[in-house]
Amino acid sequence: MTALLLPSIQVAPPGPKARAIIERDRKVTSPSYIKEYPLVVERGEGPWVYDVDGNRFLDFMAGIATASTGHAHPNVVQAIQAAAAKFLHICGTDFYYESFAALCERLAGYLPRMGDKKVFLTNSGTEAIEGAFKLVRAHTRRQYVIAFKGAFHGRTFGAISLNASKVGQRAFFGPLVPGVIHLPYPTAHTPDVVGALENDWFKTHVDPREVAAIFIEPILGEGGYVVPPASALEGLRRLCDAHGILLVFDEVQSGVGRTGSMFAAEHFGVMPDVFCVAKGLGSGMPIGAIVAREKVMTWPRGSHGSTYGGNPVCCAAALATLDVVEPLLRQIGETGEYMRSKLRALQERHPVVADVRGVGLMIGAEFLLPTTGAPAVEYVGALEQLAFQKGLLLLSCGASTIRFAPPLVVGRHEVDVCLRLLEECLVELDGRFGVSPASGYATE
Ligand code: PLP
């Protein structure tokens, strides 16, 4: 892996080659794409991304927490090439191949306290959620599901019906899937969700015998990188057990080593009945999975399937990814701890950084205007752009949080470079937005 590199900006991005591609792209691509900033990638290596004009960027967003092993990890590339040279497709729903069985075996081996499991392979996170939604209804024969405010589960109909993070993801797509109840995401500050269900919802709105499942991100992703108290997840587990409700963990963003455990469930010690995986699983290749207790994955032959899900090239990428990530878990935890301590030191110097939180390399820094406590939305938008100009790739989430979700192969050097550039940006932006301590911010 390339070590001790620094970002290198040769031409202010977007340079001429990038601008030409952006121009072509804009003419023909859907206006629904977000395009956070004008990064036009030519290649990547480890945590480094090179644009078409020869600039080198340090990647602390990993293509939305997906390039888990870094860009073009040689073991993953080699596995993909070897699989592609054998056969590209035969359809795992209808036929057999070894890598499909091997990946399902591997995924079924995680979270051993869940007991025996069965696995269904998908092409994406949203498909895993969609399938899990069908599974919990089919298994329980119950119609309602519970989800949380701030949640993001994907872009298909079942998933957007569970979402409650940005209204634009749902607007004018209705009617959505009925029967979804949204509660506040559990934090140290929100009221007790279990109490709200037992004492209010289950008495006034919905009989718990009609509730199929609770879908929850064990760490809130797009909604702001929020870590719930373990007690809240334990409470949900107990509630589910009391009423025969299934607990589904969406580990699409938090899974595959991101938290320093293979799955965030281990961090909290709470076992779900079903968990969904994608993103980091294939290092960027399109693969996801629904992993369920054997006694829950009871849907009959033909009830669910997929042409491409568990494609052999993607299975090979996933197996190689798991091989790379498993031995890194301890380092991920330590690097994350190091990064949070450096961010907290930076917070002392920049009061606009209101909170630093996270587990492993799933780290959020929330920005609030010190004078009013309001989300520093424009500040965070400007920070993303300025960091990009300096050669650092960042991505926001929630109202005004920067998420740090680098490739899992980063070490202290990359963290130091990231923090140095971040602080350069904050010094400039604190002045621009008038939020520096020197400008009259009153510390409490
Ligand atoms: N679930 C969570 C927690 C996610 O963060 C995402 C994507 O960001 C999804 C589901 C959807 O995954 P995909 O974009 O692969 O459909």
Short mmCIF file of C-alpha atoms and ligand atoms in Angstrom, two decimals:
data_model
loop_
_atom_site.label_atom_id
_atom_site.label_comp_id
_atom_site.label_asym_id
_atom_site.label_seq_id
_atom_site.Cartn_x
_atom_site.Cartn_y
_atom_site.Cartn_z
CA MET A 1 0.00 0.00 0.00
CA THR A 2 1.25 3.49 -0.82
CA ALA A 3 2.49 5.18 2.34
CA LEU A 4 3.32 8.74 3.35
CA LEU A 5 1.84 10.33 0.27
CA LEU A 6 0.29 13.78 0.46
CA PRO A 7 -2.51 15.29 -1.59
CA SER A 8 -1.24 17.06 -4.66
CA ILE A 9 -3.25 19.74 -6.47
CA GLN A 10 -1.59 20.55 -9.80
CA VAL A 11 -4.56 22.29 -11.38
CA ALA A 12 -7.42 23.88 -9.40
CA PRO A 13 -10.20 21.29 -9.69
CA PRO A 14 -12.14 20.92 -11.84
CA GLY A 15 -9.30 21.25 -14.37
CA PRO A 16 -9.85 21.40 -18.13
CA LYS A 17 -10.21 17.63 -18.64
CA ALA A 18 -12.62 17.36 -15.72
CA ARG A 19 -14.69 20.29 -16.98
CA ALA A 20 -15.02 18.71 -20.43
CA ILE A 21 -16.34 15.46 -18.91
CA ILE A 22 -18.71 17.29 -16.58
CA GLU A 23 -20.06 19.24 -19.56
CA ARG A 24 -20.78 16.00 -21.47
CA ASP A 25 -22.27 14.37 -18.38
CA ARG A 26 -24.62 17.25 -17.59
CA LYS A 27 -26.17 17.16 -21.06
CA VAL A 28 -27.38 13.58 -20.81
CA THR A 29 -27.58 12.41 -17.21
CA SER A 30 -30.60 12.45 -14.94
CA PRO A 31 -31.07 15.68 -12.99
CA SER A 32 -31.80 13.56 -9.89
CA TYR A 33 -28.09 12.84 -9.40
CA ILE A 34 -26.59 14.86 -6.56
CA LYS A 35 -22.94 15.37 -7.66
CA GLU A 36 -21.58 16.77 -4.39
CA TYR A 37 -18.53 18.41 -5.96
CA PRO A 38 -16.81 18.33 -9.36
CA LEU A 39 -14.52 15.35 -8.78
CA VAL A 40 -13.82 13.46 -12.01
CA VAL A 41 -11.93 10.29 -11.17
CA GLU A 42 -9.35 8.59 -13.35
CA ARG A 43 -8.02 6.01 -10.93
CA GLY A 44 -7.50 5.20 -7.29
CA GLU A 45 -4.96 3.42 -5.11
CA GLY A 46 -5.55 2.68 -1.43
CA PRO A 47 -6.96 5.84 0.17
CA TRP A 48 -5.78 8.01 -2.75
CA VAL A 49 -7.90 9.12 -5.69
CA TYR A 50 -6.44 10.69 -8.86
CA ASP A 51 -8.53 12.94 -11.07
CA VAL A 52 -8.28 13.26 -14.84
CA ASP A 53 -6.14 16.42 -14.54
CA GLY A 54 -3.45 14.70 -12.45
CA ASN A 55 -4.56 15.90 -9.00
CA ARG A 56 -4.22 13.51 -6.05
CA PHE A 57 -6.89 13.54 -3.32
CA LEU A 58 -6.99 11.87 0.08
CA ASP A 59 -10.29 10.01 0.30
CA PHE A 60 -12.10 10.20 3.63
CA MET A 61 -15.51 9.27 2.24
CA ALA A 62 -14.68 6.06 0.30
CA GLY A 63 -17.43 6.52 -2.27
CA ILE A 64 -19.98 6.77 0.56
CA ALA A 65 -18.38 4.29 2.96
CA THR A 66 -18.08 1.65 0.24
CA ALA A 67 -14.46 1.40 -0.95
CA SER A 68 -13.72 -0.55 2.24
CA THR A 69 -10.39 -2.03 1.18
CA GLY A 70 -9.28 1.18 -0.50
CA HIS A 71 -9.26 1.80 -4.21
CA ALA A 72 -8.16 -1.04 -6.47
CA HIS A 73 -6.87 -3.26 -3.66
CA PRO A 74 -4.60 -5.75 -5.49
CA ASN A 75 -6.18 -8.82 -3.83
CA VAL A 76 -9.68 -7.69 -4.73
CA VAL A 77 -8.70 -6.77 -8.29
CA GLN A 78 -6.96 -10.12 -8.73
CA ALA A 79 -10.01 -12.01 -7.43
CA ILE A 80 -12.29 -10.09 -9.80
CA GLN A 81 -10.02 -10.73 -12.77
CA ALA A 82 -9.73 -14.45 -12.01
CA ALA A 83 -13.50 -14.83 -11.59
CA ALA A 84 -14.28 -12.81 -14.72
CA ALA A 85 -11.95 -14.99 -16.78
CA LYS A 86 -13.93 -18.09 -15.73
CA PHE A 87 -17.56 -17.01 -16.26
CA LEU A 88 -19.50 -13.77 -15.87
CA HIS A 89 -22.97 -15.06 -15.21
CA ILE A 90 -25.17 -18.09 -14.84
CA CYS A 91 -27.79 -16.85 -12.31
CA GLY A 92 -27.42 -17.94 -8.68
CA THR A 93 -31.20 -17.99 -8.22
CA ASP A 94 -31.49 -20.95 -10.60
CA PHE A 95 -28.09 -22.69 -10.59
CA TYR A 96 -25.06 -23.32 -8.40
CA TYR A 97 -21.44 -22.19 -8.17
CA GLU A 98 -18.84 -22.46 -5.47
CA SER A 99 -18.25 -18.76 -4.74
CA PHE A 100 -21.98 -18.21 -4.14
CA ALA A 101 -22.08 -20.98 -1.54
CA ALA A 102 -18.76 -19.81 -0.07
CA LEU A 103 -19.94 -16.22 0.40
CA CYS A 104 -23.23 -17.33 1.97
CA GLU A 105 -21.30 -19.66 4.32
CA ARG A 106 -19.00 -16.81 5.25
CA LEU A 107 -21.84 -14.37 5.95
CA ALA A 108 -23.80 -16.98 7.89
CA GLY A 109 -20.76 -17.43 10.15
CA TYR A 110 -20.81 -13.86 11.48
CA LEU A 111 -22.81 -12.98 14.62
CA PRO A 112 -22.72 -16.58 15.90
CA ARG A 113 -25.05 -15.72 18.79
CA MET A 114 -27.86 -15.41 16.23
CA GLY A 115 -27.65 -19.17 15.75
CA ASP A 116 -28.03 -20.91 12.38
CA LYS A 117 -28.67 -18.58 9.48
CA LYS A 118 -29.66 -18.46 5.83
CA VAL A 119 -28.48 -15.88 3.31
CA PHE A 120 -30.00 -14.23 0.25
CA LEU A 121 -27.61 -12.31 -2.05
CA THR A 122 -28.59 -9.01 -3.68
CA ASN A 123 -27.01 -6.35 -5.91
CA SER A 124 -27.37 -3.41 -3.53
CA GLY A 125 -28.35 -2.17 -0.10
CA THR A 126 -31.81 -1.10 -1.12
CA GLU A 127 -32.50 -4.56 -2.58
CA ALA A 128 -31.40 -6.16 0.68
CA ILE A 129 -33.81 -3.91 2.60
CA GLU A 130 -36.59 -4.48 0.08
CA GLY A 131 -36.13 -8.25 0.36
CA ALA A 132 -35.98 -8.09 4.16
CA PHE A 133 -39.23 -6.09 4.18
CA LYS A 134 -40.90 -8.83 2.11
CA LEU A 135 -39.34 -11.54 4.27
CA VAL A 136 -40.56 -10.16 7.60
CA ARG A 137 -44.10 -9.75 6.31
CA ALA A 138 -44.13 -13.20 4.70
CA HIS A 139 -42.69 -14.89 7.79
CA THR A 140 -44.87 -13.20 10.40
CA ARG A 141 -47.99 -12.69 8.25
CA ARG A 142 -48.16 -9.24 9.91
CA GLN A 143 -48.52 -5.96 8.06
CA TYR A 144 -46.92 -3.17 10.15
CA VAL A 145 -43.26 -2.27 10.47
CA ILE A 146 -41.56 0.28 12.69
CA ALA A 147 -38.77 2.53 11.44
CA PHE A 148 -37.05 5.67 12.70
CA LYS A 149 -36.83 9.36 11.94
CA GLY A 150 -33.51 10.14 10.29
CA ALA A 151 -33.41 6.67 8.74
CA PHE A 152 -32.09 6.00 5.26
CA HIS A 153 -32.55 2.53 3.82
CA GLY A 154 -32.32 3.07 0.05
CA ARG A 155 -34.25 4.28 -2.97
CA THR A 156 -36.77 1.58 -3.92
CA PHE A 157 -40.38 1.72 -2.77
CA GLY A 158 -40.09 -0.38 0.37
CA ALA A 159 -36.90 1.39 1.36
CA ILE A 160 -38.21 4.93 0.78
CA SER A 161 -41.29 4.01 2.80
CA LEU A 162 -38.95 3.24 5.72
CA ASN A 163 -36.85 6.38 5.11
CA ALA A 164 -37.35 9.56 7.07
CA SER A 165 -34.15 11.51 6.59
CA LYS A 166 -34.80 13.85 3.63
CA VAL A 167 -38.30 14.59 2.38
CA GLY A 168 -37.02 14.96 -1.20
CA GLN A 169 -36.34 11.22 -1.30
CA ARG A 170 -40.07 10.55 -0.80
CA ALA A 171 -41.76 13.61 -2.30
CA PHE A 172 -44.30 12.87 -5.05
CA PHE A 173 -43.42 9.17 -5.24
CA GLY A 174 -46.47 8.16 -3.21
CA PRO A 175 -48.51 6.31 -2.40
CA LEU A 176 -45.71 4.53 -0.58
CA VAL A 177 -45.87 1.12 1.09
CA PRO A 178 -48.49 1.45 3.85
CA GLY A 179 -48.08 0.31 7.43
CA VAL A 180 -44.83 2.04 8.42
CA ILE A 181 -44.68 3.76 11.82
CA HIS A 182 -41.81 6.21 12.39
CA LEU A 183 -40.45 6.90 15.87
CA PRO A 184 -37.61 9.21 16.97
CA TYR A 185 -34.21 7.57 16.56
CA PRO A 186 -32.98 6.62 20.05
CA THR A 187 -30.26 8.88 21.43
CA ALA A 188 -29.23 9.83 24.93
CA HIS A 189 -31.60 12.82 24.53
CA THR A 190 -34.70 11.27 22.92
CA PRO A 191 -37.50 9.89 25.04
CA ASP A 192 -37.56 6.16 25.62
CA VAL A 193 -38.77 4.57 22.33
CA VAL A 194 -39.68 1.29 23.99
CA GLY A 195 -41.87 3.17 26.47
CA ALA A 196 -43.44 5.14 23.60
CA LEU A 197 -44.36 1.86 21.88
CA GLU A 198 -45.58 -0.01 24.95
CA ASN A 199 -47.42 2.86 26.62
CA ASP A 200 -48.73 4.75 23.61
CA TRP A 201 -48.57 3.17 20.16
CA PHE A 202 -49.46 -0.38 21.21
CA LYS A 203 -52.33 0.95 23.35
CA THR A 204 -53.75 3.53 20.96
CA HIS A 205 -52.79 2.76 17.35
CA VAL A 206 -51.50 -0.69 16.55
CA ASP A 207 -51.85 -4.10 18.14
CA PRO A 208 -48.29 -5.45 18.52
CA ARG A 209 -49.54 -8.79 17.17
CA GLU A 210 -49.82 -6.99 13.81
CA VAL A 211 -46.25 -5.64 13.86
CA ALA A 212 -43.86 -7.69 11.71
CA ALA A 213 -40.55 -5.97 12.42
CA ILE A 214 -38.53 -3.06 13.65
CA PHE A 215 -36.01 -1.81 11.06
CA ILE A 216 -33.12 0.14 12.55
CA GLU A 217 -29.64 1.26 11.53
CA PRO A 218 -27.60 0.27 14.62
CA ILE A 219 -25.63 3.45 13.93
CA LEU A 220 -27.59 6.09 12.04
CA GLY A 221 -25.82 6.72 8.70
CA GLU A 222 -27.19 9.30 6.28
CA GLY A 223 -29.24 10.76 9.15
CA GLY A 224 -26.09 12.10 10.83
CA TYR A 225 -23.76 9.34 12.08
CA VAL A 226 -25.54 9.03 15.43
CA VAL A 227 -24.58 6.28 17.88
CA PRO A 228 -27.57 5.12 19.97
CA PRO A 229 -27.19 4.07 23.61
CA ALA A 230 -26.75 0.28 23.85
CA SER A 231 -29.63 0.27 26.32
CA ALA A 232 -32.02 1.46 23.57
CA LEU A 233 -31.11 -1.44 21.28
CA GLU A 234 -31.34 -3.86 24.23
CA GLY A 235 -34.78 -2.44 24.99
CA LEU A 236 -35.90 -2.96 21.40
CA ARG A 237 -34.61 -6.55 21.53
CA ARG A 238 -36.65 -7.23 24.67
CA LEU A 239 -39.74 -5.60 23.17
CA CYS A 240 -39.42 -7.70 20.02
CA ASP A 241 -39.05 -10.89 22.08
CA ALA A 242 -42.12 -10.01 24.14
CA HIS A 243 -44.35 -9.54 21.09
CA GLY A 244 -42.91 -11.89 18.46
CA ILE A 245 -41.66 -8.91 16.42
CA LEU A 246 -38.51 -9.34 14.30
CA LEU A 247 -35.56 -7.02 14.86
CA VAL A 248 -33.85 -6.06 11.58
CA PHE A 249 -30.49 -4.30 11.62
CA ASP A 250 -29.62 -2.31 8.52
CA GLU A 251 -25.84 -2.78 8.54
CA VAL A 252 -25.45 -1.55 4.97
CA GLN A 253 -23.28 1.39 6.07
CA SER A 254 -22.09 0.17 9.49
CA GLY A 255 -21.15 -3.39 8.46
CA VAL A 256 -18.05 -5.13 7.11
CA GLY A 257 -15.54 -3.81 9.61
CA ARG A 258 -16.45 -0.11 9.49
CA THR A 259 -16.90 0.07 13.29
CA GLY A 260 -13.85 -2.05 14.14
CA SER A 261 -16.16 -5.05 14.58
CA MET A 262 -17.36 -6.98 11.54
CA PHE A 263 -20.87 -5.72 12.32
CA ALA A 264 -22.06 -2.90 14.61
CA ALA A 265 -24.35 -5.41 16.37
CA GLU A 266 -21.23 -6.85 18.04
CA HIS A 267 -20.26 -3.42 19.34
CA PHE A 268 -23.61 -3.19 21.19
CA GLY A 269 -23.86 -6.89 22.04
CA VAL A 270 -27.43 -6.99 20.68
CA MET A 271 -28.32 -9.65 18.13
CA PRO A 272 -30.94 -8.97 15.44
CA ASP A 273 -33.15 -11.60 13.77
CA VAL A 274 -32.18 -10.30 10.33
CA PHE A 275 -29.37 -8.05 9.11
CA CYS A 276 -28.75 -6.41 5.77
CA VAL A 277 -25.31 -5.86 4.28
CA ALA A 278 -24.00 -4.12 1.13
CA LYS A 279 -21.67 -1.14 0.51
CA GLY A 280 -18.28 -2.25 1.90
CA LEU A 281 -18.98 -5.93 1.19
CA GLY A 282 -17.71 -5.84 -2.40
CA SER A 283 -15.19 -2.97 -2.07
CA GLY A 284 -17.42 -1.14 -4.57
CA MET A 285 -18.67 -4.08 -6.63
CA PRO A 286 -22.49 -4.32 -6.51
CA ILE A 287 -23.32 -6.94 -3.93
CA GLY A 288 -25.43 -7.08 -0.79
CA ALA A 289 -27.10 -9.67 1.39
CA ILE A 290 -30.00 -10.43 3.67
CA VAL A 291 -28.80 -12.62 6.52
CA ALA A 292 -31.57 -14.09 8.70
CA ARG A 293 -32.00 -16.65 11.43
CA GLU A 294 -32.76 -19.97 9.74
CA LYS A 295 -36.13 -20.15 11.46
CA VAL A 296 -37.03 -16.71 10.04
CA MET A 297 -35.98 -17.22 6.41
CA THR A 298 -38.94 -19.47 5.73
CA TRP A 299 -40.23 -18.01 2.46
CA PRO A 300 -41.01 -20.74 -0.06
CA ARG A 301 -39.18 -21.68 -3.26
CA GLY A 302 -39.74 -19.07 -5.97
CA SER A 303 -41.06 -16.38 -3.63
CA HIS A 304 -37.97 -14.20 -4.02
CA GLY A 305 -35.06 -14.22 -6.46
CA SER A 306 -32.71 -12.09 -8.56
CA THR A 307 -31.05 -12.41 -11.97
CA TYR A 308 -27.76 -10.82 -10.93
CA GLY A 309 -27.77 -11.03 -7.13
CA GLY A 310 -24.62 -12.88 -6.05
CA ASN A 311 -23.01 -12.57 -9.48
CA PRO A 312 -19.79 -14.67 -9.52
CA VAL A 313 -17.49 -11.68 -10.08
CA CYS A 314 -19.10 -9.83 -7.17
CA CYS A 315 -18.94 -12.91 -4.93
CA ALA A 316 -15.22 -13.16 -5.65
CA ALA A 317 -14.79 -9.46 -4.82
CA ALA A 318 -16.73 -9.92 -1.57
CA LEU A 319 -14.74 -12.97 -0.45
CA ALA A 320 -11.46 -11.14 -1.15
CA THR A 321 -12.78 -8.06 0.66
CA LEU A 322 -13.65 -10.07 3.77
CA ASP A 323 -10.16 -11.60 3.70
CA VAL A 324 -8.62 -8.12 3.65
CA VAL A 325 -10.93 -6.58 6.26
CA GLU A 326 -10.98 -9.31 8.94
CA PRO A 327 -7.34 -8.91 10.00
CA LEU A 328 -7.71 -5.11 10.04
CA LEU A 329 -10.44 -4.91 12.72
CA ARG A 330 -8.17 -4.00 15.60
CA GLN A 331 -6.32 -1.38 13.56
CA ILE A 332 -9.66 0.12 12.46
CA GLY A 333 -10.71 0.50 16.09
CA GLU A 334 -7.38 2.08 17.08
CA THR A 335 -7.20 4.42 14.10
CA GLY A 336 -10.77 5.52 14.77
CA GLU A 337 -9.94 6.23 18.41
CA TYR A 338 -6.88 8.22 17.35
CA MET A 339 -8.93 10.22 14.86
CA ARG A 340 -11.67 11.02 17.37
CA SER A 341 -9.11 12.22 19.92
CA LYS A 342 -7.53 14.50 17.29
CA LEU A 343 -10.95 15.79 16.26
CA ARG A 344 -11.79 16.53 19.91
CA ALA A 345 -8.56 18.53 20.22
CA LEU A 346 -9.53 20.44 17.08
CA GLN A 347 -12.99 21.01 18.56
CA GLU A 348 -11.35 22.97 21.42
CA ARG A 349 -9.98 25.43 18.88
CA HIS A 350 -13.11 25.61 16.70
CA PRO A 351 -16.34 25.85 18.69
CA VAL A 352 -18.39 25.47 15.51
CA VAL A 353 -17.56 21.75 15.89
CA ALA A 354 -20.31 20.95 18.37
CA ASP A 355 -19.95 17.19 18.65
CA VAL A 356 -17.50 14.45 17.70
CA ARG A 357 -18.92 10.92 17.79
CA GLY A 358 -18.69 7.52 16.22
CA VAL A 359 -17.27 4.04 16.46
CA GLY A 360 -14.24 2.72 14.56
CA LEU A 361 -13.90 4.54 11.25
CA MET A 362 -17.54 5.63 11.19
CA ILE A 363 -17.01 9.10 12.66
CA GLY A 364 -19.24 12.15 12.61
CA ALA A 365 -18.39 15.76 13.44
CA GLU A 366 -21.50 17.88 13.85
CA PHE A 367 -21.26 21.60 13.09
CA LEU A 368 -23.59 24.04 14.87
CA LEU A 369 -23.47 27.84 14.81
CA PRO A 370 -22.03 28.71 18.24
CA THR A 371 -24.20 31.82 18.58
CA THR A 372 -27.59 30.18 17.94
CA GLY A 373 -26.97 26.43 18.14
CA ALA A 374 -28.59 26.09 14.68
CA PRO A 375 -27.17 23.56 12.19
CA ALA A 376 -24.27 25.19 10.33
CA VAL A 377 -25.58 24.01 6.97
CA GLU A 378 -23.83 26.55 4.76
CA TYR A 379 -20.60 26.20 6.70
CA VAL A 380 -20.59 22.44 6.13
CA GLY A 381 -21.41 22.88 2.43
CA ALA A 382 -18.51 25.33 2.09
CA LEU A 383 -16.25 22.96 4.04
CA GLU A 384 -16.87 20.09 1.61
CA GLN A 385 -16.00 22.35 -1.33
CA LEU A 386 -12.93 23.92 0.28
CA ALA A 387 -11.55 20.56 1.42
CA PHE A 388 -11.96 19.30 -2.14
CA GLN A 389 -9.96 22.28 -3.44
CA LYS A 390 -7.20 21.35 -1.00
CA GLY A 391 -7.18 17.69 -1.98
CA LEU A 392 -9.35 16.12 0.75
CA LEU A 393 -12.56 14.25 -0.10
CA LEU A 394 -15.26 14.63 2.54
CA LEU A 395 -19.01 14.07 2.57
CA SER A 396 -21.72 15.44 4.81
CA CYS A 397 -24.74 13.69 6.32
CA GLY A 398 -27.66 14.69 8.51
CA ALA A 399 -28.35 18.42 8.67
CA SER A 400 -24.78 19.62 9.23
CA THR A 401 -22.48 16.71 10.05
CA ILE A 402 -19.30 15.76 8.24
CA ARG A 403 -18.94 12.00 8.13
CA PHE A 404 -15.47 10.54 8.11
CA ALA A 405 -15.75 7.11 6.50
CA PRO A 406 -12.37 6.51 4.87
CA PRO A 407 -11.21 3.28 3.30
CA LEU A 408 -10.54 0.92 6.22
CA VAL A 409 -6.85 0.69 5.27
CA VAL A 410 -6.00 4.23 6.45
CA GLY A 411 -3.54 4.66 9.31
CA ARG A 412 -2.25 7.51 11.45
CA HIS A 413 -0.44 9.22 8.58
CA GLU A 414 -3.64 9.62 6.57
CA VAL A 415 -5.54 10.74 9.68
CA ASP A 416 -2.86 13.37 10.39
CA VAL A 417 -3.02 14.65 6.81
CA CYS A 418 -6.81 14.75 6.93
CA LEU A 419 -6.84 16.68 10.21
CA ARG A 420 -4.18 19.13 9.00
CA LEU A 421 -6.18 19.99 5.90
CA LEU A 422 -9.42 20.06 7.86
CA GLU A 423 -7.98 22.59 10.29
CA GLU A 424 -6.70 24.76 7.42
CA CYS A 425 -10.27 24.78 6.11
CA LEU A 426 -11.78 25.58 9.52
CA VAL A 427 -9.42 28.51 10.09
CA GLU A 428 -10.51 29.98 6.77
CA LEU A 429 -14.21 29.24 7.23
CA ASP A 430 -14.40 30.38 10.86
CA GLY A 431 -13.31 33.79 9.57
CA ARG A 432 -15.65 33.71 6.56
CA PHE A 433 -18.68 32.75 8.67
CA GLY A 434 -17.73 34.87 11.69
CA VAL A 435 -17.72 31.96 14.13
CA SER A 436 -14.16 32.04 15.45
CA PRO A 437 -13.71 32.41 19.21
CA ALA A 438 -11.84 35.66 18.46
CA SER A 439 -14.94 37.06 16.76
CA GLY A 440 -16.83 37.15 20.00
CA TYR A 441 -18.14 33.62 20.49
CA ALA A 442 -18.92 33.17 24.14
CA THR A 443 -17.77 29.83 25.51
CA GLU A 444 -20.05 28.46 28.20
N1 PLP B 1 -29.12 1.33 4.07
C1 PLP B 1 -28.22 2.21 4.53
C2 PLP B 1 -27.99 2.31 6.00
C3 PLP B 1 -27.50 3.01 3.65
O1 PLP B 1 -26.61 3.89 4.11
C4 PLP B 1 -27.74 2.87 2.25
C5 PLP B 1 -27.03 3.72 1.29
O2 PLP B 1 -26.47 4.74 1.62
C6 PLP B 1 -28.70 1.94 1.82
C7 PLP B 1 -29.35 1.17 2.75
C8 PLP B 1 -28.98 1.75 0.36
O3 PLP B 1 -27.91 1.12 -0.26
P1 PLP B 1 -27.76 1.17 -1.85
O4 PLP B 1 -27.42 2.59 -2.21
O5 PLP B 1 -26.68 0.19 -2.14
O6 PLP B 1 -29.06 0.77 -2.43
#
